[in-house]
Coordinates of C-alpha atoms in Angstrom, one line a residue:
F214 CA 0.0 0.0 0.0
L215 CA 1.5 3.3 -1.1
S216 CA 0.3 6.6 0.1
L217 CA 1.3 9.8 -1.5
V218 CA 1.0 13.1 0.4
S219 CA 1.7 16.6 -0.8
T220 CA 3.8 18.4 1.8
T221 CA 4.0 22.1 2.4
W222 CA 6.5 23.9 4.6
H223 CA 6.2 27.4 6.0
S224 CA 9.1 29.6 6.8
N225 CA 9.3 32.5 9.2
D226 CA 8.5 34.9 6.3
D227 CA 5.2 33.0 5.7
D228 CA 6.6 32.1 2.2
V229 CA 5.3 28.8 1.2
Y230 CA 7.7 26.1 -0.1
R231 CA 6.3 23.0 -1.8
A232 CA 8.0 19.7 -2.1
P233 CA 9.1 18.9 -5.7
P234 CA 6.5 17.0 -7.7
I235 CA 6.6 13.2 -7.5
D236 CA 8.0 11.5 -10.6
R237 CA 5.1 9.0 -11.1
S238 CA 7.1 7.3 -13.9
I239 CA 9.2 5.5 -11.2
L240 CA 6.2 4.2 -9.3
P241 CA 5.2 0.6 -10.0
T242 CA 2.1 0.5 -12.2
A243 CA 1.7 -3.3 -12.6
P244 CA 0.8 -5.8 -9.9
R245 CA 3.9 -7.4 -8.4
A246 CA 3.2 -10.7 -10.0
A247 CA 3.2 -9.1 -13.5
R248 CA 6.6 -7.3 -12.9
E249 CA 10.0 -8.8 -13.7
P250 CA 11.5 -10.1 -10.4
N251 CA 14.4 -8.1 -9.1
I252 CA 16.9 -11.0 -9.0
D253 CA 20.5 -10.9 -10.2
R254 CA 20.8 -14.1 -12.2
S255 CA 24.6 -13.9 -12.0
R256 CA 24.4 -14.5 -8.2
L257 CA 22.5 -17.8 -8.6
P258 CA 24.5 -21.1 -8.4
K259 CA 25.8 -22.4 -11.7
S260 CA 25.3 -26.0 -10.7
P261 CA 23.3 -28.0 -8.2
P262 CA 22.2 -27.9 -5.5
Y263 CA 19.7 -25.1 -6.2
T264 CA 18.7 -24.2 -2.7
A265 CA 16.5 -21.4 -1.4
F266 CA 16.4 -20.2 2.2
L267 CA 12.9 -19.9 3.5
G268 CA 12.6 -17.5 6.4
N269 CA 9.8 -16.3 8.7
L270 CA 8.0 -19.6 8.5
P271 CA 5.1 -20.3 10.9
Y272 CA 5.9 -23.0 13.5
D273 CA 3.2 -25.2 12.2
V274 CA 4.3 -25.3 8.6
T275 CA 4.7 -28.8 7.0
E276 CA 6.9 -30.1 4.2
E277 CA 3.7 -30.7 2.2
S278 CA 2.5 -27.1 2.6
I279 CA 5.9 -25.9 1.3
K280 CA 5.6 -28.2 -1.7
D281 CA 2.1 -27.0 -2.3
F282 CA 3.3 -23.4 -2.1
F283 CA 5.9 -24.1 -4.8
R284 CA 3.4 -26.2 -6.9
G285 CA 4.4 -26.3 -10.5
L286 CA 8.1 -25.9 -9.8
N287 CA 10.5 -28.8 -9.8
I288 CA 11.1 -29.0 -6.0
S289 CA 13.3 -32.0 -5.0
A290 CA 13.6 -31.6 -1.2
V291 CA 12.4 -29.6 1.8
R292 CA 14.4 -29.3 5.1
L293 CA 12.7 -27.8 8.1
P294 CA 15.2 -27.7 11.1
R295 CA 13.8 -28.4 14.5
E296 CA 14.8 -27.1 18.0
P297 CA 17.4 -29.5 19.5
T298 CA 15.8 -29.2 23.0
N299 CA 12.2 -29.7 21.6
P300 CA 12.2 -31.8 18.5
E301 CA 8.4 -31.1 18.1
R302 CA 9.1 -27.4 17.5
L303 CA 10.4 -26.0 14.2
K304 CA 13.0 -23.2 14.2
G305 CA 10.9 -21.0 11.9
F306 CA 13.1 -21.3 8.8
G307 CA 13.9 -23.9 6.3
Y308 CA 15.4 -24.8 2.9
A309 CA 13.8 -25.8 -0.4
E310 CA 16.0 -27.5 -3.0
F311 CA 15.0 -27.3 -6.7
E312 CA 16.0 -29.6 -9.6
D313 CA 16.8 -26.8 -12.0
I314 CA 17.9 -23.2 -12.0
D315 CA 14.7 -21.9 -13.6
S316 CA 12.6 -23.4 -10.7
L317 CA 15.0 -21.7 -8.2
F318 CA 14.6 -18.4 -10.1
Q319 CA 10.8 -18.7 -10.1
A320 CA 10.8 -19.6 -6.4
L321 CA 13.0 -16.6 -5.5
S322 CA 10.6 -14.3 -7.5
L323 CA 7.9 -15.3 -4.9
N324 CA 9.8 -13.5 -2.2
E325 CA 7.5 -11.9 0.4
E326 CA 4.5 -13.9 -0.8

């Protein structure tokens, strides 16, 4: 959600200064899903494993729900580390491994979804 506000400043002389106009050409106009992901392909691995870090996961997430989230991509493995003192509790992060670089790229484009 983006909110644009016009700001006005007053000086001691009661002269009014306005903020410069907003260049609307730099604002996103398409939904995030329709825009090209901002991922530098040169930073992706050149050979397997093609692994993505999954952060801020709910503690009740399952491997199946991760695979369902990445449905349509070639996902080969999911790892969800658990607390050593309480093996029932997940740590809140994990890893998804993909079979090919294109699946990894598409998965990374889902960041913040």
